[in-house]
Every structure is written in structure tokens, then in C-alpha cells.
Tab-separated table of C-alpha atoms in Angstrom:
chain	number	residue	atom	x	y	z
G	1	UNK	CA	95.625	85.072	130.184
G	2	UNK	CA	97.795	88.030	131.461
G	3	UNK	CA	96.949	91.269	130.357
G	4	UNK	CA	99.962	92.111	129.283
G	5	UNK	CA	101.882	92.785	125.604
G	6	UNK	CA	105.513	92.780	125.111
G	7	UNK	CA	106.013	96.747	124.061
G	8	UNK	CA	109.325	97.672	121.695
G	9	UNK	CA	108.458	101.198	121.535
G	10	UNK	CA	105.702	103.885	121.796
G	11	UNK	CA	106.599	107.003	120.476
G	12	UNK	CA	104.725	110.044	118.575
G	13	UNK	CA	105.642	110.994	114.659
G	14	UNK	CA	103.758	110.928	111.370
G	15	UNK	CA	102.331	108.523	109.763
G	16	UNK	CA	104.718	107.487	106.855
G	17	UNK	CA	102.562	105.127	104.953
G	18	UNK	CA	99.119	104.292	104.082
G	19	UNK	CA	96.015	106.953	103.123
G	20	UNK	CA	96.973	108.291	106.408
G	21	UNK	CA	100.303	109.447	105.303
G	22	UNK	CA	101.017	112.758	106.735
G	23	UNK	CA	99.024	112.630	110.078
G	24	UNK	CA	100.599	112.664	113.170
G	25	UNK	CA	100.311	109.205	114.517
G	26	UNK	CA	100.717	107.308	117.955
G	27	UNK	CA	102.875	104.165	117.181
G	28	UNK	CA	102.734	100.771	119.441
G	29	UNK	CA	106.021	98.284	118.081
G	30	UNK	CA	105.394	95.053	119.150
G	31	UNK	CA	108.486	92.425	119.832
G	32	UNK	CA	108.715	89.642	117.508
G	33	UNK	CA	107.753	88.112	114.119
G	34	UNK	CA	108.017	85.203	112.748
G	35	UNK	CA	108.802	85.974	109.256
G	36	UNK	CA	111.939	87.255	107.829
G	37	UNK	CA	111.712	89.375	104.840
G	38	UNK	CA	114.802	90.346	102.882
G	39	UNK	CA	113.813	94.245	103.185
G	40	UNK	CA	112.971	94.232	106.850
G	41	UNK	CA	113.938	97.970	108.243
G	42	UNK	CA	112.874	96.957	112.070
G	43	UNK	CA	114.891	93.673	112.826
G	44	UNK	CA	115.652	95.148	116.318
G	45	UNK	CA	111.910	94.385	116.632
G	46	UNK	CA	112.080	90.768	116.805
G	47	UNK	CA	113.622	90.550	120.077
G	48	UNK	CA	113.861	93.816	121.782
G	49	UNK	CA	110.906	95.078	123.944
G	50	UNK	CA	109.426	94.569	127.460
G	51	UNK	CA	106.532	93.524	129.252
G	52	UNK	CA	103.522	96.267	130.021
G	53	UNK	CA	99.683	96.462	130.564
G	54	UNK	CA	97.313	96.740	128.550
G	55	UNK	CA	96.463	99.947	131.070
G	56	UNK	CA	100.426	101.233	130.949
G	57	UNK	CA	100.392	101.122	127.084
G	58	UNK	CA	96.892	102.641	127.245
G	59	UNK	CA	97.402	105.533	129.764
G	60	UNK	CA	100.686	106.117	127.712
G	61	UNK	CA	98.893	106.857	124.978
G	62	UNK	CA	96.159	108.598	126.309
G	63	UNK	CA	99.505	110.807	127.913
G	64	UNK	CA	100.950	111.380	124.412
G	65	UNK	CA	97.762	112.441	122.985
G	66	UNK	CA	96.680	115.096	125.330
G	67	UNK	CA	98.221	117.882	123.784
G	68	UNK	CA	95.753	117.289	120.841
G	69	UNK	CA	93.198	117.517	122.295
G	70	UNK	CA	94.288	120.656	125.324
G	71	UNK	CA	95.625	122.770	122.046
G	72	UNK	CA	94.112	125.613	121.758
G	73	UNK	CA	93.922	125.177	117.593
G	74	UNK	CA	91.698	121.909	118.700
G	75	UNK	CA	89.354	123.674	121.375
G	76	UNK	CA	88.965	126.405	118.730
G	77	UNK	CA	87.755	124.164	115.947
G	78	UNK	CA	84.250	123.215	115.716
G	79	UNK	CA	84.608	120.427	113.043
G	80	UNK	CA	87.656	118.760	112.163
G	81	UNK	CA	88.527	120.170	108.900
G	82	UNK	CA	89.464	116.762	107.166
G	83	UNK	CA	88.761	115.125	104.010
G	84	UNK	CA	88.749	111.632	105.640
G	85	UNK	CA	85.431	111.553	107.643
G	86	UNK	CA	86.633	108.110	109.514
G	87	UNK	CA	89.570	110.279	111.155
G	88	UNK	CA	87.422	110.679	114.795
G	89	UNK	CA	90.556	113.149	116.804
G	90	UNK	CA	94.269	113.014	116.320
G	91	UNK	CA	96.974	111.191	116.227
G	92	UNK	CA	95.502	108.422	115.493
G	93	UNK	CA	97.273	105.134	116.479
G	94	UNK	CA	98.589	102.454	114.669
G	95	UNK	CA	99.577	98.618	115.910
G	96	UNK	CA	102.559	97.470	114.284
G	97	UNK	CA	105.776	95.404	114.758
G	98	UNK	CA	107.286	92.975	114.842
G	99	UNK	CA	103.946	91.235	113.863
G	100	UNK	CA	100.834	92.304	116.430
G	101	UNK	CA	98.485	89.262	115.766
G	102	UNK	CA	101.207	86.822	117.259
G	103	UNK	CA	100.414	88.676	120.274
G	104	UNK	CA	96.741	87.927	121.224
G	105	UNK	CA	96.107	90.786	124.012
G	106	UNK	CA	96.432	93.414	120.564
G	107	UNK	CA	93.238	92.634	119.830
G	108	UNK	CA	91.447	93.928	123.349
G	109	UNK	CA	94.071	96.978	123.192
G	110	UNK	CA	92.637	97.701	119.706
G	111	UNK	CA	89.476	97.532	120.859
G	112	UNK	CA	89.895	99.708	123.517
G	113	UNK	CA	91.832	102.395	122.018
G	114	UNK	CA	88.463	102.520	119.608
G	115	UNK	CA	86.649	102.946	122.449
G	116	UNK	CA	88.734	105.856	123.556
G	117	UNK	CA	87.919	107.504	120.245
G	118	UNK	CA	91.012	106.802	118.223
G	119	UNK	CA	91.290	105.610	114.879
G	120	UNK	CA	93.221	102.771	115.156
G	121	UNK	CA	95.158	101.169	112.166
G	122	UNK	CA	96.897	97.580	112.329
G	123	UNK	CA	99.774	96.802	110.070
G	124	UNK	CA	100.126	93.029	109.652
G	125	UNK	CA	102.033	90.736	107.759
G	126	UNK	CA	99.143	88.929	106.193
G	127	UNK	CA	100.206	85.680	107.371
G	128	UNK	CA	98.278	85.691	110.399
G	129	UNK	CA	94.082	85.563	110.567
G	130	UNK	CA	92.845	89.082	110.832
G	131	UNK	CA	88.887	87.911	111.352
G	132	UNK	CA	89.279	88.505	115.326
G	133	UNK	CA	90.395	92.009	114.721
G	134	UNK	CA	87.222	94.553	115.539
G	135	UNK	CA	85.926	95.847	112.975
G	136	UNK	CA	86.568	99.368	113.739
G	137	UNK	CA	90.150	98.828	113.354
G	138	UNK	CA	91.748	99.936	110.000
G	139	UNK	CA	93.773	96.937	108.563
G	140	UNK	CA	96.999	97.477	106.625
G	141	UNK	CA	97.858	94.145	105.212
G	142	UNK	CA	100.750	92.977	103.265
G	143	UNK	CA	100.787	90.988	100.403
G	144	UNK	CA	104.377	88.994	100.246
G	145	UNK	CA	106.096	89.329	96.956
G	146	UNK	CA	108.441	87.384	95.371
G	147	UNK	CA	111.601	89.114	97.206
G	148	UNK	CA	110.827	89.657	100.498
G	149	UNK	CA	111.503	85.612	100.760
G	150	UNK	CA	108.136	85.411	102.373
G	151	UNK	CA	105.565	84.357	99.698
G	152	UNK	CA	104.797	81.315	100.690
G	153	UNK	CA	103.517	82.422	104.020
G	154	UNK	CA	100.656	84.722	102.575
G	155	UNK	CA	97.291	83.509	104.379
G	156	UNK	CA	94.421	84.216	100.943
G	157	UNK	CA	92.017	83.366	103.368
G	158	UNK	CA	92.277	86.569	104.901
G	159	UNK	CA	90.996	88.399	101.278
G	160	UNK	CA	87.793	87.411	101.886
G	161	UNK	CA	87.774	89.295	105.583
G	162	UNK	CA	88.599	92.502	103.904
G	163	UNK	CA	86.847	95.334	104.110
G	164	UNK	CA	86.828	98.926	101.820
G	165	UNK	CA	88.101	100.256	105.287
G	166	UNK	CA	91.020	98.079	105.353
G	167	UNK	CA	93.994	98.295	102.957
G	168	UNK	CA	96.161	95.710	100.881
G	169	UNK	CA	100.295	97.009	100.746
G	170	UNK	CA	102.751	95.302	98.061
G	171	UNK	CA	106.321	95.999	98.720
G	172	UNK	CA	107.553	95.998	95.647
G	173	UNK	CA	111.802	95.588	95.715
G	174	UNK	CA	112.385	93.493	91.970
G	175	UNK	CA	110.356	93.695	88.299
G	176	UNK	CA	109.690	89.635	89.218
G	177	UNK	CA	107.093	91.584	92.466
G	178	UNK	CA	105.861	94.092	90.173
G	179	UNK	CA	104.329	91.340	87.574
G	180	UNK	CA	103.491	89.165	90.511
G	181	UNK	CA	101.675	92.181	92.011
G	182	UNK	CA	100.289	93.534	88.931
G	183	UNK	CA	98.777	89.277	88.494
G	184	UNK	CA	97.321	89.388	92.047
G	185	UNK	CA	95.330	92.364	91.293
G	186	UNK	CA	93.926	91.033	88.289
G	187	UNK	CA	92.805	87.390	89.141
G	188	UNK	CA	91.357	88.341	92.628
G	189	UNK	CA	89.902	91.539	91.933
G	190	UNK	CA	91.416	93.584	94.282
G	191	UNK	CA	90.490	97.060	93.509
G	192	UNK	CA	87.106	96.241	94.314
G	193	UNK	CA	87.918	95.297	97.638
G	194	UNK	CA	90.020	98.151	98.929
G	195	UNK	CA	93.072	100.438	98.575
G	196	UNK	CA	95.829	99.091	97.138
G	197	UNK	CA	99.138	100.192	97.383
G	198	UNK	CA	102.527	100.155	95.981
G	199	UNK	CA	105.418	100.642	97.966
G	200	UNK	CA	109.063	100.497	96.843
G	201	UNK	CA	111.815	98.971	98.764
G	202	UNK	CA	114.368	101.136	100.778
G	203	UNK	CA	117.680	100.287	100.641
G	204	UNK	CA	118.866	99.074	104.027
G	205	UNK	CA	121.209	100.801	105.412
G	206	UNK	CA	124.304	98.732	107.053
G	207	UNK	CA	122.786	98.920	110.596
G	208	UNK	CA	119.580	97.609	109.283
G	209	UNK	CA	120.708	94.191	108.213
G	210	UNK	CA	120.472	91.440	109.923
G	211	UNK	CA	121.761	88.014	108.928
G	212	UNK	CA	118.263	86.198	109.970
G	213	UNK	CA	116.432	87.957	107.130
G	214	UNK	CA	115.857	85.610	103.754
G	215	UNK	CA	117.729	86.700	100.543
G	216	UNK	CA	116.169	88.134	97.814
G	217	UNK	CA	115.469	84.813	95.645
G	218	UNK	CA	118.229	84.173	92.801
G	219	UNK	CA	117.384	85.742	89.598
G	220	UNK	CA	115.675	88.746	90.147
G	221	UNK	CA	116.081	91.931	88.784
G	222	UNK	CA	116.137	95.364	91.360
G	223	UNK	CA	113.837	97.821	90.364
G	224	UNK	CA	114.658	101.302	91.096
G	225	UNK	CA	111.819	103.801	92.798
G	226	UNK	CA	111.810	105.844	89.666
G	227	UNK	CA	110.761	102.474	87.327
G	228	UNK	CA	107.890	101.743	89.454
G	229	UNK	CA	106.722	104.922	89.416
G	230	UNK	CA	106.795	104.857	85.638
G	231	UNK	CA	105.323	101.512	85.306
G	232	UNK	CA	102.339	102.421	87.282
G	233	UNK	CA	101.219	104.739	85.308
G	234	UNK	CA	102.418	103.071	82.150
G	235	UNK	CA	100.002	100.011	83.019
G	236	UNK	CA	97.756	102.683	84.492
G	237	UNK	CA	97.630	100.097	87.551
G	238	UNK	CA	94.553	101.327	89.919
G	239	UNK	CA	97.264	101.810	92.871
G	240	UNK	CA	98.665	104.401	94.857
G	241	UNK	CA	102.397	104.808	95.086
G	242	UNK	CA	103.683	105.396	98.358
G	243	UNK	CA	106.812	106.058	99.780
G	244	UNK	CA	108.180	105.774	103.273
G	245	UNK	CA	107.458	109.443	104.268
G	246	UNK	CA	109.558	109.506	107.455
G	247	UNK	CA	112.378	108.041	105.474
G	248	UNK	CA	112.160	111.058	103.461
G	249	UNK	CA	112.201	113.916	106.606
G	250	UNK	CA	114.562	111.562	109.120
G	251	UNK	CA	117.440	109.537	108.341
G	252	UNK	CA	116.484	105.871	107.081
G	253	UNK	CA	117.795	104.349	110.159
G	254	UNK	CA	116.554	106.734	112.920
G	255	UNK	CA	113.968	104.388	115.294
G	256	UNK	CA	111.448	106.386	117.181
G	257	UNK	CA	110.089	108.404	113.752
């Protein structure tokens, strides 16, 4: 097998998602996926990208990361003075897409960015097996709701490979996801597994469409950001809301944040 992945982007921001909203973050876009939800923001994903080593995409992070660790704010501090004690140096780095696990060489880049002393996070569609993935790896995995066009193509075997490291997402675009979400919870437990977490559907802007993406399924109501918010607490759902942080400081559409 070549060592080799086929790169979209790798660029430095903050993380916009996840418990590790806020931290400045490493990301590695993989090309392609083969699913097609209706609220996909990265379409240019599924094709665009080129071909690099597992040492090119390494040394380029290791190259974006030095400032980190050369500040003087970082030489100066004896302890990392944050809350989450699995947070090893910043950025950390995150694996996303696209969708990573159709690409097997993620897994040995994972691995090795671990062993360079990152804290790596994966975000995956939840249709693929995430058992090979080591276990040092944080795993961000989606739960397909009703809209996205996508449900069908959940893999529940992967709920049993959890860990209370990893995290389960729900993005939530229609009150039909909400109850769906708000059932899924409830009949496999999943606050006891990990985090969950609830995060509302961006509008995409005109740029971000693509006709390959599914349509939201016929008789489905939008729910606005501010409902969900609402309804969480309402139901006093044991979630955390989340919103698309970068979407908030950039413009929706920008790539590279």
C-alpha cells in the first residue's frame, strides 16, 4: 500500500465544534465521501485535493505547529493552564473531510501524530467502522438524522466501540431530527457513553450547494437555531448545544477557517 493520502487542505484556525471549541486547531481535509447530506458546507471536498505523504502532511504539521511550541508564552509556562487534562500541547489536530476512514493510510497518520504528542480528533460520518482507529484518537461521530438524507447509512455497530473520550454529534436541521435525536438518546443510552451534542444546521450559502447533495425528505418542518436552543432546555436534554464557531468570526463560506 502507498503511503500516501489524498490532502484537500491543511491549514491552522480554531476549532469550531466539539468540547474543543475555541482551541486553535491543525486541520487535515481529506478528498471524498461517499455520502451526500442535504446540509453539506464542504462539497468542494469530494473531489478536490492531491496526493501527499504521510511524511509531507506530517512535517507540514509539525511546520505549522512550531510557533506553539518556540513562543515565548509556551517556554514560560510550566503547566498548561487547561481545564481539559487530555489536551497534551497545542493546536491540536483534527482528521476530517470529505470522510477520513474511506482513506485507510488516516489511521497510521493518526497514530503518528499521537506519537508526536498531539491530541488528535477524527470527525467521521458514522457510516464507516471506527474500531481500527487508535485509541488515543478522539472520535467525533455523527449520528444521521432524518434531513441530512443520510439515515439509512448510520453503522449502530460502531456505538458499542465508543468510548467517554469519543463524542456522538446530531445535526439537527428539522423538528422531525430533533424527536429522532431526542429517541436515540433515550433507547440506547447515550449519555452514558459520551458527549453528546446538538448542532443546528447553517444555512448554505449559494456557493455551498451542490446539486449531488440529497434533499431534505418531504414533509419536514425547519427548525430555527433559536427553537432548538429552547427545546433543549425545555426537555432538559443532557446535550450540549453547539454552534459552528468559525461560522460565527468568518464568513459562512470562507474555506481555510
Amino acid at each position: 500500500m502507498s503511503d500516501t493520502l489524498v490532502i484537500n487542505e491543511i491549514y491552522l484556525s480554531l476549532q469550531g465544534e466539539s468540547t474543543f471549541a475555541g482551541l486553535p486547531c491543525i486541520f487535515i481535509r481529506l478528498t471524498a465521501c461517499n455520502l451526500r447530506c442535504s446540509y453539506c458546507d464542504t462539497a468542494y471536498a469530494f473531489t478536490q485535493g492531491e496526493k501527499k505523504s504521510l511524511a509531507d502532511i506530517r512535517a507540514e504539521v509539525l511546520r505549522i505547529a512550531g510557533p506553539f511550541q518556540q513562543s515565548e508564552v509556551a517556554a514560560a509556562r510550566a503547566k498548561p493552564v487547561l481545564t481539559l487534562d487530555s489536551i497534551r500541547k497545542l493546536p491540536v489536530v483534527e482528521l476530517t473531510g470529505g470522510e477520513p476512514l474511506l482513506q485507510k493510510n488516516s489511521l497510521p497518520l493518526m497514530a503518528a501524530l499521537c506519537d508526536d504528542g498531539f491530541t488528535v480528533l477524527l470527525e467521521t460520518s458514522g457510516a464507516h467502522d471506527i474500531a481500527p482507529v487508535d485509541p488515543r484518537v478522539r472520535r467525533i461521530m455523527d449520528l444521521k438524522c432524518p434531513s441530512s438524507g443520510e439515515v439509512a447509512r448510520n453503522r449502530w455497530e460502531n456505538l458499542a466501540h465508543l468510548r467517554n473520550t469519543d463524542e456522538i454529534k446530531f445535526v439537527i436541521g428539522t423538528r422531525e431530527d430533533y424527536d429522532w435525536a431526542k429517541r436515540q438518546i433515550v433507547e440506547h443510552r447515550l449519555a452514558s457513553i459520551c458527549p453528546l451534542l446538538f448542532s443546528w444546521v447553517h444555512p448554505l450559502s449559494s456557493e455551498q450547494q451542490d446539486k449531488s447533495l440529497k434533499a431534505v425528505p418531504e414533509g419536514q418542518t425547519a427548525i430555527s437555531r433559536l427553537e432548538l436552543a429552547e427545546n433543549i432546555i425545555a426537555d432538559a436534554l443532557p446535550v450540549r448545544f453547539q454552534v459552528q464557531l468559525h461560522k460565527v468570526i468568518w464568513p459562512p463560506a470562507q474555506r481555510g477557517v
